[in-house]
XYZ file of C-alpha atoms in Angstrom:
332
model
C 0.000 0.000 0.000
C 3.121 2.454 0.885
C 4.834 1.192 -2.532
C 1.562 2.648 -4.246
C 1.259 6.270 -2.691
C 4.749 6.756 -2.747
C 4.351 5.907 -6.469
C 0.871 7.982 -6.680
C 2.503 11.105 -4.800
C 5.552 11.203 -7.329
C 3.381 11.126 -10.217
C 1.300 13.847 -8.378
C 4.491 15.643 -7.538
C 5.667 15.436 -11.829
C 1.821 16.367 -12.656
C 2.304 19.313 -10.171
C 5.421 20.062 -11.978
C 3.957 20.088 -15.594
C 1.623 22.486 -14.490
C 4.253 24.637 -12.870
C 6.079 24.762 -16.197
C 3.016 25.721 -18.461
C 2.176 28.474 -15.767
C 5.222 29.679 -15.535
C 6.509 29.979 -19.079
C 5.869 33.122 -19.263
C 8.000 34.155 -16.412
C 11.142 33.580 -18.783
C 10.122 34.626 -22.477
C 7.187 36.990 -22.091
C 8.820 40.036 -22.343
C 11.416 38.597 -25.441
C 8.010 38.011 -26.881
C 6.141 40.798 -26.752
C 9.511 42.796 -27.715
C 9.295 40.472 -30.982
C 12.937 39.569 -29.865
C 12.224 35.922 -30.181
C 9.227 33.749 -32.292
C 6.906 32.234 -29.361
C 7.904 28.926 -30.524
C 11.511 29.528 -30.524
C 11.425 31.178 -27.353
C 9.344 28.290 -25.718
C 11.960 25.775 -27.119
C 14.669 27.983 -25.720
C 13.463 28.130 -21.883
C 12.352 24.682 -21.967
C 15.681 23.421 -22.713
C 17.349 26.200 -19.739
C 14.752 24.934 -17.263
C 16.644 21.444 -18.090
C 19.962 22.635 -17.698
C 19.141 24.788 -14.445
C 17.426 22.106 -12.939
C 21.142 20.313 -12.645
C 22.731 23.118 -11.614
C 21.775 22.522 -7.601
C 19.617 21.155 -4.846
C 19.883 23.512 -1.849
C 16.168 24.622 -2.949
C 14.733 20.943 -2.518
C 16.418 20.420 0.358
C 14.679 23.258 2.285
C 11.506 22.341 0.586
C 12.198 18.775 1.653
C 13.117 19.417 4.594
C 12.432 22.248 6.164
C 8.906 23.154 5.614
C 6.892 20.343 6.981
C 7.711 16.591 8.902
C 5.087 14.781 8.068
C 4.358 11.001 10.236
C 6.255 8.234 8.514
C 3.698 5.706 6.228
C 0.996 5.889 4.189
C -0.735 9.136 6.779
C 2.268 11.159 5.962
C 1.842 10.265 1.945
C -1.459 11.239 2.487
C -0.272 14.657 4.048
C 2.103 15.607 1.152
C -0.326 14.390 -2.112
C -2.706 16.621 -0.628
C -0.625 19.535 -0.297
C 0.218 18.943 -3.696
C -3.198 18.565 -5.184
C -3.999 22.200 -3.234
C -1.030 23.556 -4.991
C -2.354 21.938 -8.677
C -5.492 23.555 -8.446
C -4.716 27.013 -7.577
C -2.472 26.635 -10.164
C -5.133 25.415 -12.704
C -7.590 28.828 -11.536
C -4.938 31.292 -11.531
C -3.959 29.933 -15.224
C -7.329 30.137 -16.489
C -7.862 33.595 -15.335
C -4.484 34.751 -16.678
C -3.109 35.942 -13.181
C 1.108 35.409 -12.930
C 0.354 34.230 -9.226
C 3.067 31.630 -7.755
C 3.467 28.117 -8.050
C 6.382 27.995 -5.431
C 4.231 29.738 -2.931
C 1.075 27.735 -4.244
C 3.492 24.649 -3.220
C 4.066 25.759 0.613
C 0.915 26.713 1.297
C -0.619 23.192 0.021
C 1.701 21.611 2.307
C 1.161 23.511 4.987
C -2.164 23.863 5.146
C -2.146 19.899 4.634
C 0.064 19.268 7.104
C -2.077 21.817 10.081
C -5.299 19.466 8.665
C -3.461 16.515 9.798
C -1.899 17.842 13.050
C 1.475 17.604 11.481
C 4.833 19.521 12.676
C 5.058 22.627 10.459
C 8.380 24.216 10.823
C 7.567 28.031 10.902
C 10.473 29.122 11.514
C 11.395 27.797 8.263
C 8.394 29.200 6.841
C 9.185 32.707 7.974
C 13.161 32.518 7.366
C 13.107 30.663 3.873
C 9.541 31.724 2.281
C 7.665 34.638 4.040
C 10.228 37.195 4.654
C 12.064 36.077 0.412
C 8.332 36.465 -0.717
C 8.299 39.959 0.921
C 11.969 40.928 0.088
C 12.412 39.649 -4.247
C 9.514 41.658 -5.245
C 11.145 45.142 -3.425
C 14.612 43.822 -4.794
C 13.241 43.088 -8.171
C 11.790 46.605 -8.584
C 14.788 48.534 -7.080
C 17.326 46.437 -9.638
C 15.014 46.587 -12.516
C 14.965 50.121 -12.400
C 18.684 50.732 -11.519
C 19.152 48.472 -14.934
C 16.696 50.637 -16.786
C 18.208 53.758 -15.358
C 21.960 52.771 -16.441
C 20.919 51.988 -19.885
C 19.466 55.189 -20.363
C 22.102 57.483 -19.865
C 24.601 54.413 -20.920
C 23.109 54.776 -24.541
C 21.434 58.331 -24.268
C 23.389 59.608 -27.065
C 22.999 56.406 -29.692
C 20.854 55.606 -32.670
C 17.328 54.882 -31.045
C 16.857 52.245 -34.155
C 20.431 50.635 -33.740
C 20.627 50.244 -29.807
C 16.827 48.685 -29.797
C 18.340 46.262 -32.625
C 20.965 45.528 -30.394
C 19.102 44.955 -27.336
C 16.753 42.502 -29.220
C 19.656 40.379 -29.531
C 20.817 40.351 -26.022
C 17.168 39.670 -24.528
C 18.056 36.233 -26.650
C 20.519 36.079 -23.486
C 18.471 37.623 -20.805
C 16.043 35.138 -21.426
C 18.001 32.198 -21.658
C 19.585 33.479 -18.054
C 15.663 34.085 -16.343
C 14.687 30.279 -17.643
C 17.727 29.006 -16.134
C 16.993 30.649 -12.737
C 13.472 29.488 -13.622
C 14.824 25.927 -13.499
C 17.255 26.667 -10.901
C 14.233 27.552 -8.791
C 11.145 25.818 -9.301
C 12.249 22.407 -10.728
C 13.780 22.016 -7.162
C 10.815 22.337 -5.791
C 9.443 19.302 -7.151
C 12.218 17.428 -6.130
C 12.342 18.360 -2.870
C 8.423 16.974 -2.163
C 9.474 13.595 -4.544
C 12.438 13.527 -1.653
C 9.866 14.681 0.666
C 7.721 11.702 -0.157
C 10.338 8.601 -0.638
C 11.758 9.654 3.034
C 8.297 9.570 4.352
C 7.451 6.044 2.765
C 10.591 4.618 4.020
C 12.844 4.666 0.930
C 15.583 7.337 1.918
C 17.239 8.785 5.323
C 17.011 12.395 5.865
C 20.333 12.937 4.958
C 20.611 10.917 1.896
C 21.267 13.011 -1.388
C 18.558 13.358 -3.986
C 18.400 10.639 -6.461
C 19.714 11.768 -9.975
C 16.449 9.733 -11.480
C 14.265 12.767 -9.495
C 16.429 15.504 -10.793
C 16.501 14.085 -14.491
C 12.316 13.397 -13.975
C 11.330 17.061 -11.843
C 14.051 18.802 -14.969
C 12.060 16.624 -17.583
C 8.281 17.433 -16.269
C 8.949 21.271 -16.012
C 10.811 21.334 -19.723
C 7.767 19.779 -21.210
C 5.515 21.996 -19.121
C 7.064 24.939 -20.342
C 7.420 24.048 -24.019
C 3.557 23.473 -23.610
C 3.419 27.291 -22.863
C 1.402 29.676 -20.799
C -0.303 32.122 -23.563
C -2.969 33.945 -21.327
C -0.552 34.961 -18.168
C 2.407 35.718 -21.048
C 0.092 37.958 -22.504
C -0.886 39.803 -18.866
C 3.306 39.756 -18.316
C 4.201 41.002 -21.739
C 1.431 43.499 -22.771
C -1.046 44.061 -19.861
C 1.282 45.515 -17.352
C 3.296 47.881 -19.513
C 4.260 47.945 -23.467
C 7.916 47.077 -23.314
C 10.745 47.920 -25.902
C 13.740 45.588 -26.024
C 16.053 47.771 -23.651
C 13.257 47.669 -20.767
C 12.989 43.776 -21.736
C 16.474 43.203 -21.298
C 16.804 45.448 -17.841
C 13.343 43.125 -16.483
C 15.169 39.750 -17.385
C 18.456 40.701 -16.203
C 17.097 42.305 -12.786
C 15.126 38.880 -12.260
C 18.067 36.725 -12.904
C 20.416 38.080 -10.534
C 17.832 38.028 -7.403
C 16.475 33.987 -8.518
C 20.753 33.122 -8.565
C 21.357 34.578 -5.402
C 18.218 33.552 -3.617
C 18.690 29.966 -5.104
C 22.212 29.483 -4.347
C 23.427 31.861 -1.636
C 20.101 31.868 0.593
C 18.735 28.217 -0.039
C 14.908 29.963 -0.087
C 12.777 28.752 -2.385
C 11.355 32.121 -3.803
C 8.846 33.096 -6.977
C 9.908 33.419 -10.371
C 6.860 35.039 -11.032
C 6.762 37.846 -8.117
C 10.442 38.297 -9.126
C 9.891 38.620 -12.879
C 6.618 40.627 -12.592
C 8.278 43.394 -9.582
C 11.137 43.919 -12.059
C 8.775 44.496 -15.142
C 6.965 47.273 -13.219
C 10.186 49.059 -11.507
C 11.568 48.999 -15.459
C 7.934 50.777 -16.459
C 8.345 53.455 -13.602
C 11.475 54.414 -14.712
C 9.249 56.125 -17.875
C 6.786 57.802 -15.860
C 4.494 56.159 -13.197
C 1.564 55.971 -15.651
C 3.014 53.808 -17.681
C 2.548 51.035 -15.477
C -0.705 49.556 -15.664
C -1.187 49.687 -11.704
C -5.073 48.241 -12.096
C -3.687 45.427 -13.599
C -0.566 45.196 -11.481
C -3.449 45.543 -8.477
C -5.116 42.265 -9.685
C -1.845 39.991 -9.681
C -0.790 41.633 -6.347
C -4.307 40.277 -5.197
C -3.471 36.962 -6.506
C -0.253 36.965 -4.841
C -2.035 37.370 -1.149
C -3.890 34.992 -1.873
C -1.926 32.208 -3.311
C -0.517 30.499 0.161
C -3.885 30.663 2.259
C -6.141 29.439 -0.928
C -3.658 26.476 -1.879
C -3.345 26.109 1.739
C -7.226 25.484 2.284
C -7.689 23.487 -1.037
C -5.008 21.244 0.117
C -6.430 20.677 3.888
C -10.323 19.734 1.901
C -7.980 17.424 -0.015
C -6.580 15.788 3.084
C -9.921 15.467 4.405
C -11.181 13.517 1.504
C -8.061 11.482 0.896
C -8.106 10.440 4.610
C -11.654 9.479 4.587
C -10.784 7.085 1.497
C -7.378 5.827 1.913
C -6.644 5.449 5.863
């Protein structure tokens, strides 16, 4: 019976992951796309195959997510704890896509195992919560603004006396790298986060130790799941990224992606935390826009995905505790 929810949980956990990738395509490539700096297709090919290569680059993200979020009973009532946390972080995903609303997967994630685990009287570890999500959830959106618009602001008077036609050629090109480096950090980030539940769920079923390293089958699976996710694409939350917030040009493209990149690297590798691609992505596209004149940014629009951001950890969370709840009442 253990054999088959550990089994069930990682396909749940891959599924998860899929979605993840499909939501969050637009994280890496919308603004190259709207820019007209890359073809959808090609650009969708392009992050897909980053997210793969990111994926490998490390595992301190999993681990905390494995970890350090929730401990979960050992057996089949601790499977049960974590596939419900990750069908609570499925479906917001699934409502947040339909309406076109860049809201977070990552944070989606936590709060479906957390609000699993306080349905099942489970340990949450807050003070991982607070230290490794909550106060990174507050911080990369601030960060991303600020460096966006430091970016934006450097390339203006960088290349205030150029050819307008000639530098937005030129910056066309290097979004082609900008984007590659945000759907590496993409992969970096929320590919990890699969693996750490997969790890999450073999320890619980018996099949690793705490301190045993994560299995290079669940790195080359979670890197697989969120490649084909992404080369699936995300076209309604790409268009709110690319288009809805602010009409970018190449240069303001370029600052966005760059801005994004260097907060998911450092967050990823130097602080472990397991923060949004999308918060991080969308904060930078709206400090670039300010840098024009506050109106630019479309702050009713911006208002709606800030909404979806509160929301995302205490919605997945309660999705995920109904799930326990039924899963309990048919399994145990």
């Amino acid at each position: 019976m253990e054999l088959a929810l550990v089994i069930g949980v990682i396909v749940i956990a891959l599924v998860f992951d899929y979605t993840n990738g499909f939501h969050d395509a637009a994280n890496a490539i919308a603004t190259s796309v709207s820019t007209r700096a890359l073809t959808p297709r090609a650009a969708l090919f392009m992050a897909a195959a980053m997210n793969f290569v990111g994926a490998h680059i490390s595992t301190e993200v999993a681990r905390t997510v494995g970890t350090g979020i929730i401990e979960p009973p050992t057996g089949t009532h601790g499977l049960v704890v974590v596939g419900a946390g990750l069908i609570g972080a499925i479906t917001w995903n699934l409502i947040t896509w339909y309406f076109g609303l860049p809201s977070s997967s990552s944070h989606g994630l936590i709060g479906g195992l957390v609000g699993s685990a306080l349905a099942a009287s489970s340990v949450v570890h807050w003070d991982g919560v607070v230290q490794k999500v909550v106060i990174p959830m507050i911080l990369s959106p601030f960060v991303g603004f600020l460096l966006g618009a430091i970016i934006m602001i450097a390339i203006l008077w960088i290349f205030r006396r150029s050819n307008p036609h000639r530098t937005s050629k030129g910056f066309r090109y290097a979004q082609t790298v900008s984007a590659a480096a945000m759907a590496l950090g993409h992969g970096l980030q929320d590919a990890q986060k699969t693996m750490g539940v997969i790890f999450l769920a073999l320890y619980t079923g018996g099949f690793l130790a705490i301190n045993d390293p994560i299995p290079q089958w669940v790195i080359l699976a979670a890197a697989a799941a969120i490649s084909l996710g992404t080369y699936s694409g995300g076209w309604r939350i790409m268009r709110t990224l690319g288009r809805r917030i602010i009409h970018l040009t190449p240069a303001q493209g370029f600052a966005a992606e760059s801005a994004a990149s260097v907060v998911l690297y450092t967050m990823a590798i130097a602080a472990k935390a397991p923060i949004s691609t999308t918060h991080t992505i969308t904060s930078a596209i709206m400090g670039v826009g300010a840098t024009k004149r506050l109106s630019a940014v479309r702050w009713g629009v911006a208002g709606n995905i800030v909404t979806a951001w509160v929301l995302t950890i205490p919605a997945a969370a309660f999705v995920a505790a109904l799930s326990y709840f039924l899963l309990h009442w048919v399994v145990e």
